[in-house]
Amino acid sequence: MKIIYFAKIRELIGKSEEEISFPNSVKTIEDLIVFLKNHNKIYHNVFENYDFLIACDEELVDMNYEINKTKEIAIFPPVTGG
Amino acid sequence: MKIIYFAKIRELIGKSEEEISFPNSVKTIEDLIVFLKNHNKIYHNVFENYDFLIACDEELVDMNYEINKTKEIAIFPPVTGG
Amino acid sequence: MIDIRIQSNEFDFSQEVKNFQNNKIDGAVVCFLGSVRDLEPKETLEKLEIEYYPKMAKKVLKETAKKAFKKWSLSQCLIIHRFGELEVNEPIVLVITQTKHRKDAFKANEYIIDFLKINAPFWKKEHSPKGAKWVKQNRRDLEINF
Amino acid sequence: MIDIRIQSNEFDFSQEVKNFQNNKIDGAVVCFLGSVRDLEPKETLEKLEIEYYPKMAKKVLKETAKKAFKKWSLSQCLIIHRFGELEVNEPIVLVITQTKHRKDAFKANEYIIDFLKINAPFWKKEHSPKGAKWVKQNRRDLEINF
């Protein structure tokens, strides 16, 4: 699964995108975040301490969203455009 | 007292301004309108059948306004600018 | 800075915007431009005539701008209103408001145009092949709470 | 007509207004222009950096314009949003809406800018002599009911 990061989240994670494989038990965004938090300390720190939003295939989604058909997940801070 | 008319009211009255003398008993705008209505049929028709607004010295006023210090009275239809 | 103009000659919206921006002060600018509409669908507007009460019109626009200026902490405010004979698509009125925060610029701008619609002494008369008629006041304009 | 542009180069507000007006359709035009503010009173902004998520940004702006277009019967709608490095006073975002009746142009314009403020994936980073920092989302923007 391709995950992309933007802005402060990108800086904290230290990369703008990556391919991550995760087990079949990861079904929702919430599962994914838990999985990433257990993956290493950087993710743990980011998802524990910073506000973030999730977009699946360019659509904002909530934590219950099921990701089985998603091709690209974007994780980024609250937006500040306009 | 100088009275000026604008737009449809001006056309109905048939002039854009005039000097009118009225008795001391005319104290408010309401008194003035009653006085004008009794003055002739044209005024009677206008003030009986058309919407109008009154400004005393460039300030919109209501029917109870006392005109003893007024220099110029303007009578005109509801405004349609903008 | 408050700039009020009542004029018969046409103004150039884009040029006014440019002049306005030369005094860069705050981040949010809202503009409203009202232009002459055609008499659709059945009639054709030959011209729009705008009559006004000069002394009072200037006074009302100035006071309206001042009130908005104070209430929403405007940094700049421009109002231009035309009189005389206008053709379809010509600009009639322009309101530009500038503030630090966009909500204030929107509110101030809408307040000014709403207020002048029912208080500034201008009257429109539409000329068409069928004759001339004075425009009636829009009821919806009267229902606005200030 | 809906025109959406996301670009790094500066745009000319007055020129955009002029182009927009060349398609004269309806009588009421409302514009919102947001520009780069300085970091007053204690700091100086060296530059404002805007990062964005291209595919999604385009999609969000387009969908927002479409929704407004339908809901308020717009005749024209333009949205321009910049990305890249901007200096103080440079324009960031422009929204122009055109309708028959002014209330709709105001509502549609404010809807678009309010909605994109909390949904379009753009992020601002302020660079000053003290360092760089990401701009925080304005709480007030989140309290708007759509």
Tab-separated table of C-alpha atoms in Angstrom:
chain	number	residue	atom	x	y	z
A	1	MET	CA	0.000	0.000	0.000
A	2	LYS	CA	1.318	3.430	-0.980
A	3	ILE	CA	1.254	5.970	1.807
A	4	ILE	CA	2.092	9.618	1.215
A	5	TYR	CA	2.770	12.342	3.761
A	6	PHE	CA	2.542	16.102	3.581
A	7	ALA	CA	3.747	19.178	5.439
A	8	LYS	CA	4.610	18.769	9.133
A	9	ILE	CA	3.682	15.076	9.110
A	10	ARG	CA	6.037	14.528	6.146
A	11	GLU	CA	8.837	16.279	8.033
A	12	LEU	CA	8.209	14.294	11.201
A	13	ILE	CA	8.072	10.937	9.394
A	14	GLY	CA	11.133	11.954	7.407
A	15	LYS	CA	9.869	10.944	3.971
A	16	SER	CA	7.187	11.987	1.537
A	17	GLU	CA	6.042	8.526	0.555
A	18	GLU	CA	6.577	4.827	1.104
A	19	GLU	CA	5.202	1.380	0.326
A	20	ILE	CA	4.043	-0.461	3.417
A	21	SER	CA	2.864	-4.066	3.606
A	22	PHE	CA	0.583	-4.937	6.451
A	23	PRO	CA	-1.304	-8.031	7.565
A	24	ASN	CA	-4.862	-8.858	6.493
A	25	SER	CA	-6.075	-7.998	9.954
A	26	VAL	CA	-5.607	-4.301	9.118
A	27	LYS	CA	-9.056	-3.478	7.716
A	28	THR	CA	-9.760	0.134	8.677
A	29	ILE	CA	-7.826	3.372	8.974
A	30	GLU	CA	-7.886	2.895	12.721
A	31	ASP	CA	-6.266	-0.547	12.351
A	32	LEU	CA	-3.633	0.988	10.078
A	33	ILE	CA	-2.748	3.728	12.558
A	34	VAL	CA	-2.434	1.170	15.380
A	35	PHE	CA	-0.248	-0.974	13.131
A	36	LEU	CA	2.000	1.978	12.226
A	37	LYS	CA	2.279	3.083	15.860
A	38	ASN	CA	3.542	-0.389	16.759
A	39	HIS	CA	5.859	-0.368	13.747
A	40	ASN	CA	8.383	2.062	15.201
A	41	LYS	CA	8.839	4.982	17.590
A	42	ILE	CA	8.670	7.733	14.979
A	43	TYR	CA	5.177	6.737	13.860
A	44	HIS	CA	4.181	6.255	17.481
A	45	ASN	CA	5.240	9.786	18.326
A	46	VAL	CA	3.572	11.343	15.274
A	47	PHE	CA	0.207	9.624	15.568
A	48	GLU	CA	0.123	9.975	19.331
A	49	ASN	CA	1.018	13.647	19.571
A	50	TYR	CA	-0.035	15.449	16.407
A	51	ASP	CA	-3.332	16.222	14.707
A	52	PHE	CA	-3.643	14.511	11.365
A	53	LEU	CA	-6.183	13.879	8.622
A	54	ILE	CA	-6.458	10.897	6.297
A	55	ALA	CA	-7.427	10.857	2.645
A	56	CYS	CA	-8.002	7.610	0.759
A	57	ASP	CA	-7.671	8.074	-2.994
A	58	GLU	CA	-8.023	11.857	-2.559
A	59	GLU	CA	-11.106	11.717	-0.369
A	60	LEU	CA	-11.101	12.675	3.329
A	61	VAL	CA	-12.166	9.671	5.433
A	62	ASP	CA	-12.703	8.941	9.100
A	63	MET	CA	-11.117	6.291	11.308
A	64	ASN	CA	-13.738	3.648	10.498
A	65	TYR	CA	-13.128	3.801	6.779
A	66	GLU	CA	-12.365	0.390	5.264
A	67	ILE	CA	-9.244	0.448	3.174
A	68	ASN	CA	-9.517	-2.806	1.229
A	69	LYS	CA	-10.108	-1.027	-2.108
A	70	THR	CA	-7.828	1.952	-1.456
A	71	LYS	CA	-4.827	2.507	-3.701
A	72	GLU	CA	-3.245	5.554	-2.084
A	73	ILE	CA	-3.470	6.761	1.500
A	74	ALA	CA	-2.437	10.323	2.331
A	75	ILE	CA	-1.698	11.416	5.878
A	76	PHE	CA	-1.336	15.108	6.593
A	77	PRO	CA	-1.949	17.828	9.190
A	78	PRO	CA	-5.139	19.921	9.260
A	79	VAL	CA	-5.093	22.025	6.109
A	80	THR	CA	-4.212	25.738	6.139
A	81	GLY	CA	-4.780	26.942	2.585
A	82	GLY	CA	-6.871	29.831	1.314
B	1	MET	CA	-40.345	75.855	2.805
B	2	LYS	CA	-38.449	74.270	-0.086
B	3	ILE	CA	-39.794	70.920	-1.179
B	4	ILE	CA	-37.994	68.786	-3.765
B	5	TYR	CA	-39.265	65.726	-5.603
B	6	PHE	CA	-37.481	62.868	-7.299
B	7	ALA	CA	-38.164	60.107	-9.817
B	8	LYS	CA	-41.771	58.929	-10.195
B	9	ILE	CA	-43.023	61.361	-7.535
B	10	ARG	CA	-41.346	64.227	-9.416
B	11	GLU	CA	-43.038	63.117	-12.633
B	12	LEU	CA	-46.438	62.800	-10.975
B	13	ILE	CA	-46.218	66.183	-9.248
B	14	GLY	CA	-44.942	67.684	-12.500
B	15	LYS	CA	-42.037	69.632	-11.054
B	16	SER	CA	-38.732	68.956	-9.347
B	17	GLU	CA	-38.979	71.582	-6.648
B	18	GLU	CA	-41.147	74.346	-5.257
B	19	GLU	CA	-41.497	76.779	-2.363
B	20	ILE	CA	-44.612	76.160	-0.306
B	21	SER	CA	-45.947	78.321	2.509
B	22	PHE	CA	-48.100	76.581	5.046
B	23	PRO	CA	-49.837	77.623	8.247
B	24	ASN	CA	-48.237	77.292	11.693
B	25	SER	CA	-50.558	74.425	12.471
B	26	VAL	CA	-48.413	72.223	10.185
B	27	LYS	CA	-45.896	70.856	12.672
B	28	THR	CA	-45.024	67.346	11.536
B	29	ILE	CA	-44.492	65.525	8.250
B	30	GLU	CA	-47.915	63.997	8.701
B	31	ASP	CA	-49.467	67.473	9.008
B	32	LEU	CA	-47.615	68.539	5.877
B	33	ILE	CA	-48.876	65.585	3.843
B	34	VAL	CA	-52.464	66.237	4.963
B	35	PHE	CA	-52.011	69.894	4.059
B	36	LEU	CA	-50.657	69.030	0.585
B	37	LYS	CA	-53.427	66.491	-0.050
B	38	ASN	CA	-56.002	69.221	0.629
B	39	HIS	CA	-54.014	71.669	-1.510
B	40	ASN	CA	-54.977	70.142	-4.851
B	41	LYS	CA	-55.982	66.909	-6.597
B	42	ILE	CA	-52.539	66.067	-7.929
B	43	TYR	CA	-50.989	65.920	-4.457
B	44	HIS	CA	-54.031	64.071	-3.212
B	45	ASN	CA	-53.618	61.412	-5.862
B	46	VAL	CA	-49.864	61.059	-5.322
B	47	PHE	CA	-49.871	60.821	-1.530
B	48	GLU	CA	-52.969	58.650	-1.474
B	49	ASN	CA	-51.892	56.093	-4.087
B	50	TYR	CA	-48.117	55.878	-4.205
B	51	ASP	CA	-45.407	54.779	-1.802
B	52	PHE	CA	-43.124	57.612	-0.822
B	53	LEU	CA	-40.313	58.412	1.573
B	54	ILE	CA	-39.455	61.719	3.191
B	55	ALA	CA	-36.044	63.189	3.914
B	56	CYS	CA	-35.602	66.354	5.944
B	57	ASP	CA	-32.251	68.008	5.283
B	58	GLU	CA	-30.954	64.776	3.698
B	59	GLU	CA	-32.042	62.507	6.540
B	60	LEU	CA	-34.839	59.944	6.200
B	61	VAL	CA	-37.590	60.724	8.720
B	62	ASP	CA	-40.917	59.218	9.702
B	63	MET	CA	-44.389	60.790	9.737
B	64	ASN	CA	-44.040	62.114	13.308
B	65	TYR	CA	-40.918	64.112	12.550
B	66	GLU	CA	-41.232	67.778	13.523
B	67	ILE	CA	-40.281	70.080	10.712
B	68	ASN	CA	-39.876	73.424	12.473
B	69	LYS	CA	-36.074	73.466	11.959
B	70	THR	CA	-36.058	71.821	8.532
B	71	LYS	CA	-34.731	73.774	5.553
B	72	GLU	CA	-35.327	71.318	2.750
B	73	ILE	CA	-37.867	68.520	2.494
B	74	ALA	CA	-37.395	65.846	-0.142
B	75	ILE	CA	-40.232	63.538	-1.190
B	76	PHE	CA	-39.410	60.516	-3.329
B	77	PRO	CA	-40.361	56.907	-4.044
B	78	PRO	CA	-38.656	53.947	-2.328
B	79	VAL	CA	-35.063	53.939	-3.552
B	80	THR	CA	-33.795	51.469	-6.152
B	81	GLY	CA	-30.081	52.110	-6.411
B	82	GLY	CA	-27.212	49.681	-6.079
C	1	MET	CA	-9.136	55.183	4.067
C	2	ILE	CA	-12.622	55.747	2.776
C	3	ASP	CA	-13.208	56.682	-0.867
C	4	ILE	CA	-16.742	57.550	-2.051
C	5	ARG	CA	-17.491	58.484	-5.638
C	6	ILE	CA	-20.782	59.240	-7.383
C	7	GLN	CA	-20.217	59.714	-11.087
C	8	SER	CA	-21.892	59.516	-14.477
C	9	ASN	CA	-18.873	58.274	-16.396
C	10	GLU	CA	-18.124	54.570	-16.570
C	11	PHE	CA	-15.504	53.132	-14.234
C	12	ASP	CA	-13.105	50.290	-14.876
C	13	PHE	CA	-13.515	47.602	-12.237
C	14	SER	CA	-10.118	46.030	-12.898
C	15	GLN	CA	-8.408	49.421	-12.774
C	16	GLU	CA	-10.158	50.262	-9.492
C	17	VAL	CA	-9.009	46.941	-8.057
C	18	LYS	CA	-5.472	47.739	-9.158
C	19	ASN	CA	-5.524	51.214	-7.580
C	20	PHE	CA	-7.026	49.767	-4.423
C	21	GLN	CA	-4.294	47.180	-4.170
C	22	ASN	CA	-1.568	49.740	-4.452
C	23	ASN	CA	-2.283	50.578	-0.825
C	24	LYS	CA	-1.489	47.111	0.451
C	25	ILE	CA	-2.553	46.964	4.038
C	26	ASP	CA	-4.485	43.875	5.015
C	27	GLY	CA	-4.802	40.372	3.697
C	28	ALA	CA	-8.473	40.054	2.778
C	29	VAL	CA	-10.242	41.974	0.027
C	30	VAL	CA	-13.895	41.506	-0.965
C	31	CYS	CA	-15.426	43.245	-3.983
C	32	PHE	CA	-19.006	43.521	-5.113
C	33	LEU	CA	-19.766	44.705	-8.614
C	34	GLY	CA	-23.324	45.287	-9.799
C	35	SER	CA	-23.943	45.785	-13.521
C	36	VAL	CA	-26.932	46.653	-15.687
C	37	ARG	CA	-29.013	43.570	-16.453
C	38	ASP	CA	-31.045	43.087	-19.591
C	39	LEU	CA	-34.844	42.771	-19.333
C	40	GLU	CA	-35.099	39.099	-20.025
C	41	PRO	CA	-36.665	37.125	-21.429
C	42	LYS	CA	-39.243	39.122	-23.364
C	43	GLU	CA	-37.935	42.672	-23.462
C	44	THR	CA	-34.768	44.455	-24.473
C	45	LEU	CA	-33.272	47.208	-22.372
C	46	GLU	CA	-32.398	50.233	-24.481
C	47	LYS	CA	-30.957	52.151	-21.568
C	48	LEU	CA	-31.104	52.401	-17.803
C	49	GLU	CA	-31.542	55.894	-16.423
C	50	ILE	CA	-30.395	56.563	-12.866
C	51	GLU	CA	-31.673	59.656	-11.069
C	52	TYR	CA	-30.309	60.618	-7.664
C	53	TYR	CA	-30.441	63.185	-4.887
C	54	PRO	CA	-26.836	64.410	-4.914
C	55	LYS	CA	-26.351	65.880	-1.444
C	56	MET	CA	-28.168	63.090	0.333
C	57	ALA	CA	-26.677	60.279	-1.761
C	58	LYS	CA	-23.145	61.372	-0.915
C	59	LYS	CA	-24.075	61.679	2.750
C	60	VAL	CA	-25.708	58.240	2.953
C	61	LEU	CA	-22.807	56.492	1.205
C	62	LYS	CA	-20.277	58.242	3.421
C	63	GLU	CA	-22.120	57.428	6.627
C	64	THR	CA	-22.644	53.826	5.578
C	65	ALA	CA	-18.952	53.414	4.799
C	66	LYS	CA	-17.992	55.035	8.101
C	67	LYS	CA	-20.270	52.729	10.069
C	68	ALA	CA	-18.868	49.640	8.331
C	69	PHE	CA	-15.336	50.962	8.692
C	70	LYS	CA	-15.673	51.172	12.436
C	71	LYS	CA	-17.750	48.060	13.029
C	72	TRP	CA	-15.528	45.641	11.087
C	73	SER	CA	-12.164	47.398	11.484
C	74	LEU	CA	-11.751	47.997	7.775
C	75	SER	CA	-8.397	49.180	6.542
C	76	GLN	CA	-9.808	50.431	3.223
C	77	CYS	CA	-13.240	50.961	1.751
C	78	LEU	CA	-14.262	52.149	-1.712
C	79	ILE	CA	-17.799	52.819	-2.949
C	80	ILE	CA	-18.550	53.988	-6.497
C	81	HIS	CA	-22.130	54.553	-7.675
C	82	ARG	CA	-23.123	55.724	-11.155
C	83	PHE	CA	-25.921	58.031	-12.245
C	84	GLY	CA	-27.139	59.106	-15.686
C	85	GLU	CA	-27.802	56.884	-18.682
C	86	LEU	CA	-26.321	53.393	-18.729
C	87	GLU	CA	-26.395	50.522	-21.185
C	88	VAL	CA	-26.690	46.786	-20.645
C	89	ASN	CA	-23.597	45.335	-18.919
C	90	GLU	CA	-22.214	48.685	-17.810
C	91	PRO	CA	-21.130	48.766	-14.164
C	92	ILE	CA	-23.510	50.534	-11.756
C	93	VAL	CA	-22.011	50.055	-8.344
C	94	LEU	CA	-18.733	48.859	-6.881
C	95	VAL	CA	-17.979	48.176	-3.213
C	96	ILE	CA	-14.517	47.085	-2.105
C	97	THR	CA	-13.691	46.291	1.517
C	98	GLN	CA	-10.357	45.299	3.009
C	99	THR	CA	-9.725	43.734	6.411
C	100	LYS	CA	-7.351	41.498	8.271
C	101	HIS	CA	-9.823	38.600	8.493
C	102	ARG	CA	-11.990	37.578	5.562
C	103	LYS	CA	-15.264	37.216	7.482
C	104	ASP	CA	-15.189	40.916	8.318
C	105	ALA	CA	-14.543	41.938	4.716
C	106	PHE	CA	-17.523	39.840	3.572
C	107	LYS	CA	-19.815	41.146	6.306
C	108	ALA	CA	-18.840	44.779	5.785
C	109	ASN	CA	-19.237	44.532	2.036
C	110	GLU	CA	-22.659	42.928	2.210
C	111	TYR	CA	-23.762	45.391	4.879
C	112	ILE	CA	-22.805	48.334	2.689
C	113	ILE	CA	-24.578	47.093	-0.416
C	114	ASP	CA	-27.657	45.942	1.528
C	115	PHE	CA	-27.874	49.246	3.358
C	116	LEU	CA	-27.456	51.439	0.321
C	117	LYS	CA	-30.057	49.400	-1.605
C	118	ILE	CA	-32.763	50.622	0.758
C	119	ASN	CA	-31.380	53.943	1.991
C	120	ALA	CA	-29.349	55.685	-0.694
C	121	PRO	CA	-31.490	58.020	-2.830
C	122	PHE	CA	-30.987	56.584	-6.315
C	123	TRP	CA	-33.821	55.580	-8.656
C	124	LYS	CA	-33.656	53.444	-11.772
C	125	LYS	CA	-35.841	53.857	-14.835
C	126	GLU	CA	-35.776	51.216	-17.531
C	127	HIS	CA	-36.238	52.271	-21.144
C	128	SER	CA	-37.340	49.590	-23.610
C	129	PRO	CA	-39.142	49.568	-26.969
C	130	LYS	CA	-42.376	49.209	-24.978
C	131	GLY	CA	-41.748	52.447	-23.109
C	132	ALA	CA	-40.121	53.585	-19.884
C	133	LYS	CA	-40.836	52.413	-16.367
C	134	TRP	CA	-39.472	53.075	-12.919
C	135	VAL	CA	-37.939	50.010	-11.256
C	136	LYS	CA	-39.825	48.790	-8.199
C	137	GLN	CA	-38.003	48.253	-4.926
C	138	ASN	CA	-37.156	44.632	-4.279
C	139	ARG	CA	-39.162	43.362	-1.326
C	140	ARG	CA	-36.364	41.030	-0.313
C	141	ASP	CA	-34.085	44.009	0.203
C	142	LEU	CA	-36.457	45.372	2.810
C	143	GLU	CA	-36.453	42.172	4.821
C	144	ILE	CA	-32.783	42.376	5.692
C	145	ASN	CA	-32.002	42.965	9.354
C	146	PHE	CA	-29.170	45.365	10.010
D	1	MET	CA	-18.430	28.086	-16.642
D	2	ILE	CA	-16.085	26.829	-13.953
D	3	ASP	CA	-12.387	27.696	-14.062
D	4	ILE	CA	-10.017	26.155	-11.494
D	5	ARG	CA	-6.312	26.923	-11.454
D	6	ILE	CA	-3.575	25.860	-9.071
D	7	GLN	CA	-0.340	27.580	-9.934
D	8	SER	CA	2.986	28.726	-8.518
D	9	ASN	CA	3.286	31.886	-10.599
D	10	GLU	CA	1.686	35.104	-9.418
D	11	PHE	CA	-1.663	36.115	-10.863
D	12	ASP	CA	-2.936	39.613	-11.532
D	13	PHE	CA	-6.244	40.160	-9.728
D	14	SER	CA	-7.257	43.097	-11.918
D	15	GLN	CA	-6.435	41.174	-15.093
D	16	GLU	CA	-8.436	38.172	-13.865
D	17	VAL	CA	-11.379	40.438	-13.137
D	18	LYS	CA	-11.098	41.861	-16.643
D	19	ASN	CA	-11.017	38.428	-18.269
D	20	PHE	CA	-13.912	37.308	-16.132
D	21	GLN	CA	-15.967	40.304	-17.176
D	22	ASN	CA	-15.437	39.615	-20.853
D	23	ASN	CA	-18.011	36.861	-20.496
D	24	LYS	CA	-20.775	39.179	-19.375
D	25	ILE	CA	-23.644	37.057	-18.245
D	26	ASP	CA	-25.242	38.107	-14.991
D	27	GLY	CA	-25.455	41.333	-13.048
D	28	ALA	CA	-23.757	40.507	-9.734
D	29	VAL	CA	-20.079	39.680	-9.256
D	30	VAL	CA	-18.406	39.012	-5.908
D	31	CYS	CA	-14.637	38.555	-5.572
D	32	PHE	CA	-12.555	37.418	-2.658
D	33	LEU	CA	-8.808	37.952	-2.726
D	34	GLY	CA	-6.554	36.611	0.010
D	35	SER	CA	-2.961	37.825	0.148
D	36	VAL	CA	0.116	37.023	2.219
D	37	ARG	CA	0.038	38.879	5.526
D	38	ASP	CA	3.131	39.974	7.396
D	39	LEU	CA	3.862	38.540	10.848
D	40	GLU	CA	2.990	41.556	12.873
D	41	PRO	CA	3.843	43.108	15.146
D	42	LYS	CA	7.089	41.482	16.286
D	43	GLU	CA	8.260	39.384	13.383
D	44	THR	CA	8.990	39.847	9.706
D	45	LEU	CA	7.889	37.317	7.142
D	46	GLU	CA	10.722	36.429	4.784
D	47	LYS	CA	8.592	34.120	2.699
D	48	LEU	CA	5.503	31.976	2.862
D	49	GLU	CA	5.874	28.451	1.562
D	50	ILE	CA	2.757	26.648	0.372
D	51	GLU	CA	2.830	22.867	0.012
D	52	TYR	CA	-0.092	20.997	-1.521
D	53	TYR	CA	-1.377	17.581	-2.573
D	54	PRO	CA	-1.874	18.169	-6.296
D	55	LYS	CA	-4.394	15.519	-7.323
D	56	MET	CA	-6.589	15.994	-4.282
D	57	ALA	CA	-6.363	19.807	-4.255
D	58	LYS	CA	-7.620	20.022	-7.821
D	59	LYS	CA	-10.415	17.582	-7.028
D	60	VAL	CA	-11.555	19.411	-3.890
D	61	LEU	CA	-11.577	22.810	-5.579
D	62	LYS	CA	-13.477	21.435	-8.561
D	63	GLU	CA	-16.079	19.679	-6.432
D	64	THR	CA	-16.521	22.739	-4.218
D	65	ALA	CA	-17.050	24.968	-7.249
D	66	LYS	CA	-19.502	22.483	-8.757
D	67	LYS	CA	-21.524	22.306	-5.562
D	68	ALA	CA	-21.707	26.105	-5.288
D	69	PHE	CA	-22.449	26.393	-8.999
D	70	LYS	CA	-25.513	24.221	-8.682
D	71	LYS	CA	-26.732	25.431	-5.303
D	72	TRP	CA	-26.655	29.158	-6.094
D	73	SER	CA	-27.230	29.036	-9.871
D	74	LEU	CA	-23.878	30.596	-10.664
D	75	SER	CA	-23.248	31.706	-14.216
D	76	GLN	CA	-19.472	31.808	-13.736
D	77	CYS	CA	-17.003	30.724	-11.073
D	78	LEU	CA	-13.236	31.125	-10.923
D	79	ILE	CA	-10.901	29.757	-8.247
D	80	ILE	CA	-7.140	30.341	-8.330
D	81	HIS	CA	-4.872	29.006	-5.564
D	82	ARG	CA	-1.122	29.430	-5.450
D	83	PHE	CA	1.584	27.075	-4.207
D	84	GLY	CA	5.350	27.464	-3.829
D	85	GLU	CA	7.194	30.394	-2.277
D	86	LEU	CA	5.358	33.683	-1.826
D	87	GLU	CA	6.340	37.063	-0.423
D	88	VAL	CA	4.375	39.498	1.742
D	89	ASN	CA	1.416	41.020	-0.143
D	90	GLU	CA	1.470	38.487	-2.958
D	91	PRO	CA	-1.959	37.061	-3.795
D	92	ILE	CA	-2.628	33.519	-2.529
D	93	VAL	CA	-6.204	32.801	-3.458
D	94	LEU	CA	-8.879	34.350	-5.635
D	95	VAL	CA	-12.542	33.349	-5.781
D	96	ILE	CA	-14.932	35.072	-8.198
D	97	THR	CA	-18.622	34.215	-8.381
D	98	GLN	CA	-21.252	35.611	-10.707
D	99	THR	CA	-25.035	35.357	-10.339
D	100	LYS	CA	-28.236	37.122	-11.225
D	101	HIS	CA	-28.950	38.192	-7.629
D	102	ARG	CA	-26.228	39.514	-5.358
D	103	LYS	CA	-27.120	37.491	-2.250
D	104	ASP	CA	-26.333	34.286	-4.123
D	105	ALA	CA	-22.975	35.576	-5.344
D	106	PHE	CA	-22.020	36.505	-1.759
D	107	LYS	CA	-23.198	33.188	-0.318
D	108	ALA	CA	-21.522	31.090	-3.004
D	109	ASN	CA	-18.261	32.988	-2.681
D	110	GLU	CA	-18.123	32.698	1.092
D	111	TYR	CA	-19.096	29.029	0.921
D	112	ILE	CA	-16.247	28.278	-1.464
D	113	ILE	CA	-13.580	30.054	0.572
D	114	ASP	CA	-14.886	28.663	3.897
D	115	PHE	CA	-15.029	25.137	2.517
D	116	LEU	CA	-11.609	25.166	0.929
D	117	LYS	CA	-10.068	26.588	4.133
D	118	ILE	CA	-10.843	23.353	5.951
D	119	ASN	CA	-10.920	20.799	3.131
D	120	ALA	CA	-8.436	21.656	0.402
D	121	PRO	CA	-5.029	20.071	1.006
D	122	PHE	CA	-2.740	23.103	1.134
D	123	TRP	CA	-0.344	23.866	3.990
D	124	LYS	CA	1.426	27.118	4.788
D	125	LYS	CA	4.868	27.427	6.338
D	126	GLU	CA	6.086	30.807	7.507
D	127	HIS	CA	9.776	31.629	7.233
D	128	SER	CA	11.101	34.429	9.410
D	129	PRO	CA	14.508	35.381	10.836
D	130	LYS	CA	13.554	33.299	13.904
D	131	GLY	CA	13.101	30.172	11.804
D	132	ALA	CA	10.319	28.372	9.979
D	133	LYS	CA	7.007	27.208	11.320
D	134	TRP	CA	3.899	25.554	9.947
D	135	VAL	CA	0.771	27.670	10.236
D	136	LYS	CA	-1.868	26.297	12.601
D	137	GLN	CA	-5.420	25.830	11.428
D	138	ASN	CA	-7.723	28.614	12.541
D	139	ARG	CA	-10.251	27.258	15.027
D	140	ARG	CA	-12.870	29.693	13.806
D	141	ASP	CA	-12.712	28.129	10.359
D	142	LEU	CA	-13.734	24.794	11.833
D	143	GLU	CA	-16.796	26.224	13.522
D	144	ILE	CA	-18.514	27.154	10.277
D	145	ASN	CA	-21.657	25.174	9.458
D	146	PHE	CA	-22.021	24.219	5.815
